Amino acid sequence: MAYNEPTLLDTLAAWLLALLWILPLAYAVWTAFHPAEFSTRFALAAPLTLDNFRRAWEAAPFARYFLNTTLLVSMVLVVQLVLGTLAAYAFARYRFKGRGIAFALVLVQLMIMPDILLVENYKTMAKLGLVDTLLAIGLPYFASAFAIFLLRQTFMGIPKELDEAARVEGASALQTLWRVYVPLARPVYTAFALVSVSFHWNNFLWPLIITNSVNARPLTVGLQVFSSVDQGVDWSVITAATLMTSAPLLIAFLLFQRQFVQSFMRAGIK
Amino acid sequence: AGTGLVHAQAPVELQFYYPVAVGGPIAKTIDGFAAGFMKENPGVKVSPIYAGTYQETIVKALTAHKSGTPPVTSVLLSTDMFTLIDEEAIVPFDDFVKTADDKAWLGGFYKAFMMNSQTGGKTWGIPFQRSTVVMYWNKELFKEAGLDPNKPPATWAELKDAATKLTRKDASGKVTQWGVQIPSSGFPYWLFQTLTTPNDAILANEAGTAVKFDDPKVIEALQYWVDLGKAGIHPPGVVEWGTTPKDFFEKKAAIIYTTTGNLTNIKANAKFDFGVGMIPGNKRKGSPTGGGNFYIFKKSTPAQQDAAFKFVKWITQPERAAQWSMDTGYVAVSPAAYETDTLRKYGRDFPAALVARDQLPVSVAEFSTHDNQRVTKALNDGLQAALTGSKTPAQAMQDAQREADRILRASK
Amino acid sequence: MRQGTAAGSSATREAVHAWLLLLPALVLLVAFTHWPAVSTLVDSFYSTPKGSRAGVWVGLENYQVMVGDPVFWKAVRNNLWFAGATIPVSIALALVMALWVNERIAGRAFLRMAYFTPTVLPMIAVANIWLFFYTPQYGLLEQITGALGLPSHNWLGSPTTALGAVTLVAIWKEAGFFMIFYLAALQTLNPSLREAAAIEGASRWYFFRRVQWPLLMPTTLFVLVNAFINAFRMVDHLFVLTRGGPDNASILLLYHLYEVGFSFWDTAYASAITVVLVVVLAGIALFQFFVLDRKVHYK
Amino acid sequence: MSSIELIDIAKSWGDATALQSVNLQIEPGSFCVLLGPSGCGKSTTLRILAGLETATRGRVVIDGRDVTALPPAQRGIAMVFQNYALFPHLSVAENIGFGLSVRKTPAAESARRLREVAALLGLDALLDRKPSQLSGGQQQRVALGRALVAQAKVCLMDEPLSNLDAQLRQDMRRELRELQRQLGLTVVYVTHDQTEAMSMADQVVLLNRGRIEQAGLPRTLYARPATTFAARFIGTPAMNLVALEGGRIAGSEVATGHDAAMLGVRPEAITFAPRGIPATVQGLEYLGADLVLRCAIGSQVLLVRTAGGCEAAPGDQVGLHWAPEDSHGFDAAGHRID
Amino acid sequence: MSSIELIDIAKSWGDATALQSVNLQIEPGSFCVLLGPSGCGKSTTLRILAGLETATRGRVVIDGRDVTALPPAQRGIAMVFQNYALFPHLSVAENIGFGLSVRKTPAAESARRLREVAALLGLDALLDRKPSQLSGGQQQRVALGRALVAQAKVCLMDEPLSNLDAQLRQDMRRELRELQRQLGLTVVYVTHDQTEAMSMADQVVLLNRGRIEQAGLPRTLYARPATTFAARFIGTPAMNLVALEGGRIAGSEVATGHDAAMLGVRPEAITFAPRGIPATVQGLEYLGADLVLRCAIGSQVLLVRTAGGCEAAPGDQVGLHWAPEDSHGFDAAGHRID
Ligand SMILES: Nc1ncnc2c1ncn2[C@@H]1O[C@H](COP(=O)(O)OP(=O)(O)OP(=O)(O)O)[C@@H](O)[C@H]1O
Ligand SMILES: Nc1ncnc2c1ncn2[C@@H]1O[C@H](COP(=O)(O)OP(=O)(O)OP(=O)(O)O)[C@@H](O)[C@H]1O
Ligand SMILES: [Mg+2]
Ligand SMILES: [Mg+2]
């Protein structure tokens, strides 16, 4: 209904903010498709070119990197979601001794910068013989405090009646989780998936350090080639490479943002 | 040639980390070298591993080292030598230099490059992708300013003079074109050496245990830099390294100081006639070298180290060095490389490429000490403080000196 | 009596279930976070090992060094400033964005994507693009201010604006990121509450203040804790933009920590900074969490 | 006092049609009850009136003003939602006072009104509770309270008493009706309870499958149902509808003197008379005050309501009687024949 | 068939006491109705039985097995929630079939049962809808369907018909009762509708403020209320409770022959008799089939239920009569005097 809908003023403000926010992307698009001399000048008559993309594509085995990255982010996402869901459920719906401490221990992961743990984790991977594998890139991120925390908050907000109804129907804890909590938290899963995929798609330092061969290396390692500033920033090729690597993410976002539209909690509970 | 009789069935694994610090298909060139080497040495399997920027490469290398599985060899900054020695991560090359041929090879590099590769009488690194700072100038702008485009400033006084003429302002008094631009972000100390060296000051001793930031000659050099800014012919504040070439292309700066590694880039993107010249002198001429050396890691097996040595020697042979220089814009590391046909021809067609070489005889080591990055930071902070006007040059350098002394106390 | 034990055994069973659910995550956490973190703590009481010279026990010396380290204190001050700006601004922006794109606003899909771009774009590229925006003379900002006839300014190169400039990038990055979580949370709110409020004649602001905001508290708590931590963790863009300069004007704690750890290779001192950083962060974040969690309305 | 007019309202979601063409006029200050089977469109009608749902077609006029395109807040209405729609994080007092604080009613005034409403609804002791700490009926009362406290000129109530016990419900009915009269409210009230409809309504509107089946005074709907649907829907137990075959009760020789397809007689209009129409008791249902007998005549079955104390057993033979004015004739299409 | 026993159950949340000490025995295969005013603890009792709430004290025994500490899934029960608790993300079919698929009932079998239940509840056409696309009554039927399809031995229903129209409700009642008999279910049923309680229950349990006020056969509760509370609660309109002063109706000279503090007479037990007790009609309420008159005797007011067709007007003088066996005496504490 007309109620609470954004006014014209809102729409204007929202668009203004959006234009500001998308400026870097817009700049990337402009620069990537134009010759280098137009990377700082915005002339409508500027000729279009795909040369920047060609240069970027040739600089590293991007096809292989795409494959690696896709495998990596899928693996990480799936494991994060599974482990995060289980743990979040325990925190949200069980009362047990040590819950506060366990949760604090999980939260602490948020504060510890993963890069600080590089050396130790490298040692562990070396011991496990995992150096230079996709698994090694993902392993430290499998248990995500971020996911656990987010899902806990979400699960706590799911009406208790639905949990009760499922249990009365004979569902075990895991069945309840799978059939009630998970589907109801779908927008949040979508949100987390987008964020996790974006993060691991773009994660750089750890993958660089723990991998050596093209077989295990992700996209960002290829992308990094262009960021070298010893000879100055070449915006044309950086932006082309960025668009090339980020395009799948942007498209995925456009597709998945629809998942947010569905709201569930309308009926069934008085 | 007959030294390495290796069993074919047990190839020696040779992991080799390299950074990429300039544009271009560097990975392809390196892979090509590796393949070429393996063809000639079937007993060795070289795996070149791209390891990011210099900084990321050393993080990767030292992380691996600390976990007991370092690469066999790696290209790292020449200035990381002391750090690597202190970490006991590398071995000197001297142990592998056995034959006369080896000795000749080792003696064949430019002295300026070896300054950063040797200490305490030992050779710890072999120059590979080396550079130096040179001056680029826009000939068109020179013409417009009524200067001789083929006669770049050769002294501080000339530089200041030319820069003054080259500075342009619009009606509102806003500068639209700077006379000269010396970047000061990231590694200001390196660019600063283009001022201290001509002023006949050497910032660190060869052992890397003492620095002389508060030397009046150093302060004077800094004062010159600051004065360029105060005179309104050099951009104020800290100037970004990464955008400096672009500033040059955009004619926002008529003269810039930057690495020879930028030559290819500038050649490709400058839409005007430009010149490459030696850094203007004052009391003398001179510029620091920079870039990366090969190191051999201690925790690898003797067989691997031997193979690495062979590889390093192979890859720095004049033909390879020449090719590398052409592909990347780095300075070839030995005079012999410049004697090769390829480079000779290249130099003929593109004389600017030879400026760095010509400058090498007066070049000095890139600033490096024990606890290198920490001391460097002290210097960088001081430089930036002076350039942004929050301290006087003298004050800034005295503070930096005090800090450096404190840090280096432990190394003495 | 019997009832007591029956209830007791059911509580035990619950606890066993809960721990089983937690187990996989906890094992990985301990292996890849807590264990290394503990060894960091231990390292902070030793001197930095150099080569074959193992670290020796130095007690609190590394911490004393920290207290006397002016760069550390500069980083602390900068970081507090940075946090004070990024946390409220990015949360507020995220919320406003989410409220907008949750409604049937014109061009909703585009707006959502626009706000989300900071999360999608890799930091390497983003930082370089922002570098262009900030570049004096022909940078985007200059082109705009120049068109308006304002004087030129070296945003990243002057100590007065460098920190503000990197803060802006952080806000840009964070707001779009948190927007996603607010958006997801808004979708799980019961729409009939909006109808009830509509009938009561509540204005949008009132509805937001009295209904949406309190019901979004679980998400706000999540976002707040993360924003707080990120204010101390988000330094990637510094590597490209200012490297903490000029003269440490934009240095942040974690960047300083990286310098100490990966440039100076003073791992012991880095450990000490890590320990302090983690302890302070954990203290504040856990305090936030455990105090606020009680006040948050969950269903 | 506000008048309400619904003009040719229709509503569908995709294939699902909730309302077909509803035309309705509600007098200012009157109490209109919407009745009808589950899913017939009562709530939808209310929600369109409130502006919570946009009608697919038609106009809503309140007080002569076309409000079709107006948001709910500008229509000057209060509403009790069928699903309560309480704010889960607000206390009972805050829930009830929500609208008051929106409208910035002075504190003293709102406190007074809150107190009054809470007392009326028996919620005094629960004002600090959250909805989740209330029983179903208590929640419903809070929802009712939120609507009452607003004192809007038009009040829409969607089954506001369905979860209350009989006694409370009766009290509430009386109070509501009183309040409505006092304040001159126009109330549109959905209920499935006929007693409620009958005792409270100035006008009863009977909906069936998204159409108005009959609208009028309660007495009219009871005494002169316009269709068999209306006849069957109103009254408990429902009106007996007996199939006729040539004026006789189907399967029997009993002539009725009606030339209709169906004959309707209310169970409470039938009395026992020794010389009445002979019938057989087939079963009985005990309802406390009443007893409902199932009696067969020919192939047809009639329910008869009698006093609870009555002694009867299945198999008994009884004589049934009803007055001619208590019988209603319907044609084959189910329309009343007069 | 399962028996149920509640032994000394108490429940409180902090200060708020919902149940004080409930002892209840429910026969296997019987239909037990919980009655009581809003907030008296009916839902709480059901929830404790289901294992959704832990009693503060006491034990729950089902089929002789102490299930106090058992989780809901292991108690072999089905339940209709007062607030439905439908899964918003599942379709009607999936909601109803939830328990079946959780228990891995074979597909053919579940499809059959689903079909049957849907047909029974008139939900056939709505099986693919989401709960948000249903009307209130339809949602309630889905909730009912979910419990019925399970065919658990014990079925708990919390006001399962409150949002249905009278007709559907009557059909449902009959169907439920039939199903219960057929399958031998033990049903515990909460309602606020006395007709429902009276017509369906084998045993009625009247709760008041967390205590059992009276439990027994429906007829007993109606005919012999143990307390004034029970007397007033059961029956619509409620039983008249007239204060006596020395055996006389307060404020009048009418002697009753009772030595009690209160005299109870049901409105439907009162008839008009020219020579009855003189009274004045004060008001009337039209209920369709019935008319309820408010008549004053002395300072006391009595309700009288009479046929809807009766003509009476306020101010009329009437004579009232009731049989001695229809009058109930209560002492000052409200307990029945026999
Ligand atoms: N979580 C809770 N905290 C405190 N009090 C509660 C809570 N849940 C219920 N109560 C109180 O317990 C009492 C009994 O509640 P219950 O839901 O059993 O009532 P009920 O008999 O089902 O009433 P209704 O017919 O209105 O549904 C009520 O007074 C209610 O306010
Ligand atoms: N969002 C929707 N999508 C599709 N159909 C809907 C939707 N909402 C309601 N309906 C259908 O519209 C019809 C009318 O619904 P409405 O809620 O008005 O019924 P009602 O008369 O209030 O019934 P009840 O007495 O059961 O509450 C129902 O058949 C329902 O299934
Ligand atoms: Mg409805
Ligand atoms: Mg209840």
Short mmCIF file of C-alpha atoms in Angstrom, two decimals, chain D residues 4-114:
data_model
loop_
_atom_site.label_atom_id
_atom_site.label_comp_id
_atom_site.label_asym_id
_atom_site.label_seq_id
_atom_site.Cartn_x
_atom_site.Cartn_y
_atom_site.Cartn_z
CA ILE D 4 -18.96 4.19 4.77
CA GLU D 5 -19.63 3.17 1.24
CA LEU D 6 -18.06 0.36 -0.75
CA ILE D 7 -18.73 0.68 -4.44
CA ASP D 8 -18.28 -2.32 -6.68
CA ILE D 9 -15.25 -3.60 -4.82
CA ALA D 10 -13.45 -6.60 -6.25
CA LYS D 11 -10.21 -8.20 -5.16
CA SER D 12 -8.17 -11.05 -6.50
CA TRP D 13 -4.67 -12.36 -6.16
CA GLY D 14 -3.75 -13.89 -9.46
CA ASP D 15 -6.31 -16.64 -9.96
CA ALA D 16 -7.67 -16.50 -6.46
CA THR D 17 -10.68 -14.25 -6.23
CA ALA D 18 -11.57 -13.09 -2.75
CA LEU D 19 -14.22 -10.48 -3.57
CA GLN D 20 -16.31 -10.31 -6.71
CA SER D 21 -18.41 -7.22 -6.58
CA VAL D 22 -19.25 -5.84 -3.22
CA ASN D 23 -21.56 -2.86 -2.85
CA LEU D 24 -22.26 -1.81 0.65
CA GLN D 25 -23.60 1.22 2.45
CA ILE D 26 -23.02 1.66 6.17
CA GLU D 27 -24.92 4.35 8.03
CA PRO D 28 -22.99 6.78 10.22
CA GLY D 29 -22.86 5.64 13.81
CA SER D 30 -24.17 2.20 13.04
CA PHE D 31 -22.89 -1.20 13.93
CA CYS D 32 -22.43 -3.37 10.89
CA VAL D 33 -21.59 -7.03 11.24
CA LEU D 34 -19.98 -9.01 8.46
CA LEU D 35 -20.95 -12.64 8.60
CA GLY D 36 -20.05 -15.50 6.40
CA PRO D 37 -18.28 -18.80 6.13
CA SER D 38 -14.56 -19.15 6.50
CA GLY D 39 -12.71 -17.71 3.52
CA CYS D 40 -15.68 -15.79 2.11
CA GLY D 41 -13.83 -12.47 2.09
CA LYS D 42 -14.69 -10.80 5.38
CA SER D 43 -11.16 -9.94 6.38
CA THR D 44 -10.38 -8.87 2.86
CA THR D 45 -13.28 -6.45 2.91
CA LEU D 46 -12.08 -4.96 6.17
CA ARG D 47 -8.53 -4.70 4.93
CA ILE D 48 -9.62 -2.89 1.81
CA LEU D 49 -11.68 -0.57 3.93
CA ALA D 50 -8.64 0.09 6.08
CA GLY D 51 -6.44 0.71 3.08
CA LEU D 52 -4.14 -2.21 3.85
CA GLU D 53 -5.04 -3.94 0.65
CA THR D 54 -5.65 -2.28 -2.70
CA ALA D 55 -8.85 -3.37 -4.32
CA THR D 56 -8.55 -4.73 -7.81
CA ARG D 57 -11.56 -2.64 -8.72
CA GLY D 58 -14.02 -0.29 -7.06
CA ARG D 59 -14.01 2.62 -4.70
CA VAL D 60 -14.11 3.16 -0.97
CA VAL D 61 -15.92 6.24 0.27
CA ILE D 62 -15.78 7.31 3.90
CA ASP D 63 -17.88 10.27 4.93
CA GLY D 64 -18.47 11.18 1.35
CA ARG D 65 -14.74 11.38 0.69
CA ASP D 66 -13.23 8.96 -1.81
CA VAL D 67 -10.40 7.37 0.16
CA THR D 68 -9.55 4.62 -2.33
CA ALA D 69 -6.05 5.92 -2.85
CA LEU D 70 -5.47 7.18 0.67
CA PRO D 71 -3.05 5.48 3.04
CA PRO D 72 -4.54 3.90 6.17
CA ALA D 73 -3.31 6.61 8.46
CA GLN D 74 -5.37 9.22 6.67
CA ARG D 75 -8.62 7.34 6.79
CA GLY D 76 -9.31 7.96 10.45
CA ILE D 77 -9.87 4.36 11.40
CA ALA D 78 -8.92 1.95 14.11
CA MET D 79 -8.65 -1.77 13.58
CA VAL D 80 -8.47 -5.04 15.48
CA PHE D 81 -6.56 -7.54 13.41
CA GLN D 82 -7.70 -11.12 13.18
CA ASN D 83 -4.15 -12.20 13.98
CA TYR D 84 -3.80 -9.44 16.59
CA ALA D 85 -0.59 -7.96 15.08
CA LEU D 86 0.75 -6.99 18.49
CA PHE D 87 4.20 -5.46 18.70
CA PRO D 88 6.19 -8.27 20.27
CA HIS D 89 8.79 -6.05 21.88
CA LEU D 90 6.37 -3.60 23.47
CA SER D 91 4.60 -4.14 26.74
CA VAL D 92 0.83 -4.34 26.94
CA ALA D 93 0.66 -0.73 28.00
CA GLU D 94 2.90 0.36 25.16
CA ASN D 95 0.97 -1.69 22.66
CA ILE D 96 -2.28 -0.13 23.70
CA GLY D 97 -0.79 3.33 23.93
CA PHE D 98 1.05 3.08 20.62
CA GLY D 99 -1.43 5.14 18.63
CA LEU D 100 -1.78 7.69 21.40
CA SER D 101 1.91 8.32 21.51
CA VAL D 102 2.01 8.49 17.72
CA ARG D 103 -0.56 11.24 17.87
CA LYS D 104 1.23 12.90 20.76
CA THR D 105 -1.80 12.77 22.98
CA PRO D 106 -0.94 14.60 26.22
CA ALA D 107 0.50 12.27 28.81
CA ALA D 108 -2.26 12.76 31.36
CA GLU D 109 -4.94 12.15 28.79
CA SER D 110 -3.29 9.00 27.42
CA ALA D 111 -2.70 7.65 30.90
CA ARG D 112 -6.35 8.12 31.67
CA ARG D 113 -7.53 6.49 28.49
CA LEU D 114 -5.09 3.64 28.90
#
